Coordinates of C-alpha atoms in Angstrom, one line a residue:
M1 CA 37.7 -6.5 -84.1
Q2 CA 36.1 -8.6 -86.8
S3 CA 32.2 -8.5 -87.3
E4 CA 30.4 -12.5 -86.2
S5 CA 28.7 -12.8 -89.4
K6 CA 32.7 -13.2 -90.8
T7 CA 33.6 -15.5 -88.5
S8 CA 30.9 -18.4 -89.1
E9 CA 32.1 -18.2 -92.9
F10 CA 34.8 -19.6 -91.5
E11 CA 35.9 -23.0 -92.7
S12 CA 37.9 -25.2 -90.7
I13 CA 41.7 -25.5 -92.4
D14 CA 43.1 -29.0 -92.4
L15 CA 46.5 -28.3 -91.3
S16 CA 48.0 -31.2 -92.9
E17 CA 48.3 -28.8 -95.9
F18 CA 50.5 -26.4 -94.0
I19 CA 52.9 -29.0 -93.2
D20 CA 55.5 -30.4 -96.0
S21 CA 55.5 -34.2 -95.4
N22 CA 58.7 -34.5 -98.0
K23 CA 60.7 -31.5 -95.0
T24 CA 60.5 -34.3 -92.1
L25 CA 62.2 -33.1 -89.2
E26 CA 64.5 -35.8 -87.3
N27 CA 64.8 -36.5 -83.6
T28 CA 61.5 -35.4 -82.7
V29 CA 59.8 -35.8 -80.0
E30 CA 56.5 -38.3 -80.2
T31 CA 54.0 -35.4 -79.4
G32 CA 55.5 -34.0 -81.9
I33 CA 58.4 -30.9 -80.6
V34 CA 61.4 -31.3 -82.8
V35 CA 64.3 -31.7 -80.2
L36 CA 67.4 -31.0 -83.6
T37 CA 66.8 -30.5 -86.5
G38 CA 68.8 -33.1 -89.1
R39 CA 71.6 -30.3 -89.4
Q40 CA 71.3 -29.0 -85.3
K41 CA 71.4 -33.3 -85.2
V42 CA 74.6 -33.9 -87.6
I43 CA 76.7 -30.8 -85.8
V44 CA 76.0 -31.8 -82.4
D45 CA 76.8 -35.8 -82.9
E46 CA 80.1 -34.5 -84.4
L47 CA 81.2 -32.1 -81.1
N48 CA 79.9 -35.2 -78.9
Q49 CA 82.5 -37.5 -80.6
K50 CA 84.9 -34.8 -79.8
L51 CA 84.6 -34.1 -76.5
A52 CA 84.2 -38.5 -76.0
I53 CA 87.5 -38.3 -77.1
N54 CA 89.1 -34.8 -76.3
S55 CA 87.4 -33.7 -73.3
P56 CA 85.4 -36.2 -70.8
S57 CA 84.8 -34.1 -68.1
H58 CA 83.5 -31.9 -70.5
H59 CA 81.3 -35.1 -72.9
E60 CA 79.7 -35.1 -69.6
S61 CA 78.3 -32.6 -68.9
F62 CA 77.2 -32.1 -72.1
T63 CA 75.7 -35.7 -72.1
K64 CA 73.5 -34.2 -69.3
R65 CA 72.5 -31.2 -71.1
M66 CA 71.2 -32.8 -73.7
E67 CA 69.7 -34.8 -71.9
D68 CA 67.7 -32.7 -69.4
L69 CA 66.8 -30.6 -72.9
K70 CA 65.1 -34.4 -73.8
N71 CA 63.6 -34.9 -70.8
L72 CA 61.7 -31.3 -71.0
A73 CA 60.5 -31.8 -74.4
V74 CA 59.0 -34.8 -73.5
S75 CA 57.7 -32.8 -70.6
I76 CA 56.2 -30.1 -72.3
A77 CA 53.9 -33.3 -75.5
N78 CA 52.5 -34.2 -71.8
F79 CA 50.1 -31.2 -73.0
P80 CA 47.0 -31.7 -75.1
S81 CA 48.2 -31.7 -79.1
L82 CA 47.2 -28.0 -80.8
L83 CA 46.6 -29.4 -83.8
A84 CA 44.1 -32.5 -82.3
R85 CA 40.5 -31.8 -81.1
A86 CA 41.5 -32.0 -76.9
N87 CA 38.7 -32.2 -73.8
M88 CA 39.6 -29.6 -71.9
T89 CA 37.4 -30.2 -68.2
A90 CA 33.8 -29.9 -69.6
D91 CA 34.7 -28.6 -73.6
V92 CA 35.9 -29.5 -76.0
R93 CA 38.8 -27.1 -77.9
T94 CA 40.4 -27.3 -81.1
P95 CA 42.4 -26.4 -83.8
Q96 CA 39.9 -24.1 -85.1
D97 CA 39.1 -22.1 -81.3
I98 CA 42.5 -21.2 -81.0
I99 CA 42.9 -20.4 -84.0
E100 CA 39.3 -18.0 -84.1
S101 CA 40.4 -16.7 -80.0
L102 CA 43.9 -15.9 -82.0
V103 CA 42.8 -13.6 -84.1
G104 CA 39.1 -12.3 -82.2
A105 CA 41.9 -11.4 -79.4
N106 CA 42.1 -7.8 -78.2
S107 CA 45.0 -6.2 -80.1
Y108 CA 46.6 -4.3 -76.7
G109 CA 47.3 -5.6 -73.4
E110 CA 49.9 -8.9 -72.4
S111 CA 48.1 -11.9 -73.5
F112 CA 50.4 -14.2 -71.8
L113 CA 47.5 -16.3 -69.8
Q114 CA 45.2 -16.0 -72.6
L115 CA 47.8 -18.5 -74.3
P116 CA 47.4 -22.1 -74.0
S117 CA 50.0 -24.2 -71.8
K118 CA 51.9 -25.2 -74.9
A119 CA 52.3 -22.0 -76.0
T120 CA 53.5 -20.8 -72.9
L121 CA 56.0 -24.0 -72.2
G122 CA 57.3 -24.4 -75.6
K123 CA 58.6 -20.9 -75.5
G124 CA 60.6 -22.1 -72.4
F125 CA 61.9 -25.0 -74.4
L126 CA 63.1 -22.8 -76.7
V127 CA 65.6 -21.1 -74.7
A128 CA 66.2 -23.4 -72.6
K129 CA 67.2 -25.3 -76.5
I130 CA 69.2 -22.0 -77.7
H131 CA 71.1 -21.5 -73.8
T132 CA 72.4 -24.7 -74.3
F133 CA 73.5 -24.7 -78.2
S134 CA 75.2 -21.1 -76.7
A135 CA 76.6 -23.4 -74.0
L136 CA 77.4 -25.6 -76.8
T137 CA 79.3 -23.0 -79.2
K138 CA 81.4 -21.8 -75.9
L139 CA 82.6 -25.8 -75.6
A140 CA 83.4 -26.1 -79.2
V141 CA 86.0 -23.5 -79.3
Q142 CA 88.1 -25.0 -75.9
D143 CA 88.1 -27.9 -77.3
N144 CA 89.5 -26.6 -80.7
A145 CA 86.5 -27.4 -82.8
D146 CA 87.0 -27.1 -86.9
P147 CA 86.1 -23.5 -87.1
K148 CA 83.4 -24.2 -89.6
L149 CA 81.4 -26.8 -87.0
I150 CA 82.2 -23.6 -84.7
A151 CA 80.3 -21.4 -87.4
A152 CA 77.7 -23.6 -87.4
F153 CA 76.7 -23.3 -84.0
K154 CA 76.7 -19.9 -83.9
E155 CA 74.6 -20.0 -86.5
E156 CA 71.7 -22.4 -85.3
T157 CA 71.6 -19.9 -82.4
T158 CA 71.5 -17.5 -84.5
S159 CA 68.0 -19.1 -86.3
M160 CA 66.6 -20.4 -82.7
M161 CA 67.0 -16.4 -82.0
F162 CA 64.7 -15.8 -85.5
L163 CA 62.6 -18.5 -84.5
L164 CA 61.7 -16.6 -81.0
L165 CA 61.1 -13.4 -82.9
A166 CA 58.8 -14.7 -85.2
E167 CA 56.6 -16.4 -82.9
D168 CA 56.1 -12.3 -81.4
V169 CA 56.1 -11.0 -85.1
Y170 CA 53.3 -13.4 -85.6
L171 CA 50.7 -12.2 -82.6
N172 CA 51.7 -8.6 -83.2
L173 CA 50.2 -9.8 -86.6
V174 CA 47.4 -12.1 -85.8
K175 CA 46.3 -9.8 -83.6
D176 CA 45.8 -6.6 -86.5
D177 CA 42.8 -5.6 -87.4
S178 CA 43.8 -4.2 -90.1
L179 CA 45.2 -6.7 -92.2
D180 CA 43.1 -8.9 -93.8
I181 CA 41.0 -11.5 -92.0
D182 CA 42.1 -15.0 -94.2
F183 CA 45.8 -13.5 -94.0
R184 CA 45.5 -13.3 -90.3
R185 CA 43.8 -16.7 -89.8
Q186 CA 46.9 -18.2 -91.7
L187 CA 48.9 -16.3 -89.7
A188 CA 47.3 -18.3 -87.0
T189 CA 48.2 -21.9 -88.0
S190 CA 51.5 -21.1 -88.5
L191 CA 51.6 -19.7 -84.8
L192 CA 49.8 -23.6 -83.9
L193 CA 52.5 -25.6 -85.8
L194 CA 55.5 -23.3 -84.4
W195 CA 53.7 -24.0 -81.0
E196 CA 53.0 -27.3 -81.3
H197 CA 56.8 -29.1 -83.2
R198 CA 58.8 -25.4 -81.8
A199 CA 59.7 -25.2 -85.9
D200 CA 58.8 -23.1 -88.4
Q201 CA 59.7 -23.7 -92.0
N202 CA 59.6 -19.4 -92.8
I203 CA 62.3 -19.1 -90.3
S204 CA 64.9 -21.4 -92.8
D205 CA 64.1 -18.1 -95.6
I206 CA 64.0 -15.3 -93.2
S207 CA 67.1 -16.2 -90.3
P208 CA 69.8 -16.2 -93.6
V209 CA 67.8 -12.5 -94.4
L210 CA 68.0 -10.4 -91.6
T211 CA 71.5 -12.3 -90.7
K212 CA 73.6 -10.4 -93.3
V213 CA 71.1 -7.3 -93.0
W214 CA 71.9 -6.8 -89.5
K215 CA 75.4 -7.6 -89.9
A216 CA 75.3 -4.9 -92.7
R217 CA 74.5 -2.7 -90.1
S218 CA 77.1 -3.4 -88.1
T219 CA 80.0 -2.1 -91.1
L220 CA 77.8 0.5 -92.2
A221 CA 78.9 2.9 -89.3
P222 CA 75.2 5.5 -90.3
A223 CA 75.8 9.3 -90.1
F224 CA 73.2 10.2 -87.7
G225 CA 71.1 13.0 -88.9
T226 CA 71.2 12.1 -93.0
M227 CA 69.7 9.1 -94.1
M228 CA 73.2 8.2 -96.3
G229 CA 73.2 5.1 -93.9
T230 CA 70.2 4.1 -95.6
S231 CA 71.0 4.9 -98.9
E232 CA 74.0 2.9 -98.5
L233 CA 72.0 0.5 -96.4
I234 CA 70.0 0.3 -100.3
M235 CA 72.8 0.1 -102.0
F236 CA 73.6 -3.3 -100.6
S237 CA 70.2 -4.5 -100.7
F238 CA 70.4 -5.0 -104.2
Q239 CA 73.8 -7.5 -103.5
M240 CA 71.5 -9.7 -101.1
D241 CA 69.2 -12.5 -101.0
E242 CA 65.8 -11.6 -104.0
V243 CA 63.2 -12.0 -102.0
W244 CA 64.7 -8.2 -99.5
S245 CA 66.3 -6.2 -102.4
K246 CA 62.0 -7.2 -103.6
F247 CA 61.1 -6.1 -100.3
I248 CA 63.1 -3.0 -100.9
K249 CA 62.3 -1.5 -103.7
T250 CA 58.6 -2.2 -103.6
Q251 CA 57.7 -1.2 -99.4
L252 CA 60.5 1.4 -99.0
A253 CA 58.2 4.1 -100.8
N254 CA 56.2 3.1 -97.7
P255 CA 56.8 6.2 -95.0
E256 CA 55.8 2.6 -92.5
V257 CA 58.7 0.7 -93.5
S258 CA 61.2 3.7 -94.0
Q259 CA 60.8 4.7 -90.7
A260 CA 60.9 1.2 -88.8
M261 CA 64.1 0.8 -91.4
E262 CA 65.5 4.3 -89.8
E263 CA 64.7 2.7 -86.5
F264 CA 67.0 -0.8 -87.2
L265 CA 69.3 0.9 -88.6
F266 CA 70.3 3.3 -86.5
G267 CA 69.6 2.3 -83.4
I268 CA 67.3 4.3 -81.5
S269 CA 64.0 5.1 -81.4
Y270 CA 61.9 7.0 -84.1
E271 CA 61.4 10.0 -81.2
Q272 CA 65.3 10.4 -80.8
I273 CA 65.8 10.4 -84.6
S274 CA 63.5 13.3 -85.2
R275 CA 64.1 15.2 -82.2
L276 CA 68.3 14.5 -83.6
K277 CA 67.2 16.0 -87.1
R278 CA 65.5 18.8 -85.8
M279 CA 68.5 20.2 -83.0
L280 CA 70.6 18.9 -86.5
R281 CA 68.9 21.0 -88.9
E282 CA 69.2 24.4 -86.5
K283 CA 72.4 23.8 -85.6
G284 CA 74.0 23.4 -89.2
I285 CA 75.5 20.2 -88.9
S286 CA 75.1 17.5 -91.4
A287 CA 75.7 14.8 -89.4
I288 CA 77.3 13.4 -86.7
G289 CA 78.8 10.0 -85.5
R290 CA 77.7 7.3 -83.1
D291 CA 80.0 8.3 -80.1
E292 CA 78.5 12.2 -80.5
V293 CA 74.4 10.9 -80.4
S294 CA 74.2 11.3 -76.7
K295 CA 75.9 13.9 -75.7
F296 CA 73.8 15.7 -78.5
L297 CA 70.2 13.5 -77.0
G298 CA 71.8 14.4 -73.1
E299 CA 70.7 11.1 -72.5
H300 CA 72.5 7.8 -72.9
V301 CA 71.9 5.9 -75.9
T302 CA 73.8 2.7 -76.8
T303 CA 74.3 2.6 -80.9
D304 CA 77.0 0.9 -81.1
V305 CA 76.6 -2.9 -82.6
S306 CA 77.8 -6.3 -82.5
G307 CA 77.1 -9.4 -83.8
D308 CA 75.7 -11.2 -81.2
Y309 CA 72.1 -12.5 -81.4
K310 CA 71.0 -12.0 -77.7
D311 CA 71.8 -8.2 -78.7
F312 CA 69.8 -8.7 -82.1
Y313 CA 67.2 -9.5 -79.7
T314 CA 67.4 -7.5 -77.3
Q315 CA 67.2 -4.7 -80.1
Y316 CA 64.4 -6.2 -81.6
S317 CA 62.6 -6.1 -78.3
I318 CA 62.5 -2.3 -77.9
R319 CA 61.7 -1.4 -81.3
R320 CA 58.5 -4.0 -80.8
D321 CA 57.2 -2.7 -77.4
N322 CA 57.4 0.8 -78.4
A323 CA 56.1 0.8 -81.5
R324 CA 53.0 -1.6 -79.7
A325 CA 53.3 1.7 -77.6
R326 CA 52.7 3.9 -80.3
K327 CA 49.8 2.1 -82.1
R328 CA 48.1 1.8 -78.7
L329 CA 47.8 5.3 -78.0
N330 CA 48.2 6.7 -81.8
L331 CA 51.1 8.2 -82.0
D332 CA 53.4 9.7 -84.9
G333 CA 56.4 7.0 -86.1
P334 CA 56.3 3.4 -87.1
H335 CA 53.7 1.0 -85.6
R336 CA 55.5 -2.6 -87.0
T337 CA 58.7 -3.4 -86.4
L338 CA 61.4 -4.5 -89.1
E339 CA 60.3 -7.4 -88.8
D340 CA 56.8 -7.4 -89.0
H341 CA 57.1 -5.5 -92.5
F342 CA 59.6 -8.4 -94.2
I343 CA 57.6 -11.2 -92.1
R344 CA 54.4 -10.3 -93.8
F345 CA 56.0 -9.4 -96.8
V346 CA 57.8 -13.1 -97.1
M347 CA 54.6 -14.4 -96.2
E348 CA 52.3 -12.9 -98.2
Q349 CA 54.8 -14.2 -101.2
N350 CA 54.6 -17.3 -100.1
R351 CA 51.0 -16.9 -100.4
E352 CA 50.7 -15.2 -103.7
K353 CA 53.0 -17.8 -105.2
Q354 CA 50.4 -21.2 -103.1
N355 CA 47.2 -19.1 -105.0
N356 CA 49.3 -18.8 -108.3
D357 CA 50.0 -22.4 -108.1
S358 CA 46.5 -24.0 -106.9
F359 CA 45.1 -22.3 -110.0
A360 CA 47.4 -23.2 -112.6
K361 CA 46.6 -27.3 -111.4

């Protein structure tokens, strides 16, 4: 917890500095929620035209679903903006009040009831939008749409899943009092922008990278009991995005990061990985396949992987909850997920670049 003196030194943040006016998002409800980004509008319009010609019944369902989504956004938009001063009964709430509340919150326990109404309702909107795009993907398949259009819908659905994930990560990092207070306030500002618009510019950098890593995980088929899979992923990483390669080169030597990487790669917990390694070492077995893990651990574990965005989020949420429990109980093992580490790294890199650019001016 930060001292009162540090809190009092905090200067008001001009939120306009965090909004890139050159990247205006289209089809935005008047109060700020992005119903469809420019790219999403293009593919939705294309599918709309195809369904109107080829499948009138599906087109009717499509039109109603999109109208429902927009109406939901309009309803949420009636709640006070998080980026402006708002009168809350006898109290006045400012963006800075929300930021200070976030960075000063207790690290443990569920904070759902402490979050602004627009934040919790907006999360429901995002889930509804994910389900809508998943349904539109199926409609595109049934209508024998262009494979590129189907792929575009899948990519957008996955990107929205990462937006959901990013919100979790921001909340985790904002409450982490081991991080620099100014950085946590910057994260809190990013959260406010995400809650207000249900869009986040950082995701455009993060989503494609983590998607590629997830797909690589499904093809590497790592050998349990060794670090062979991780080594292969490292080699693969050097052929990937520059930011991910830099993350691997500079961060993987940190035991916390390498443990989080193992959990991500193997799909089981740090505790299960440690127990499995110990058992294999005692039995003199160098490695086993995914299908043998349950037998050795004596419990059913799901180690298979798929490219489905729901599986990605499910695996992430399990690792997130385990990491929170370890931190709360001060147990060995990763206290943050791989996604926590990577998103933190990306934001710190962006922050450093902004500072350097400001200094150059």
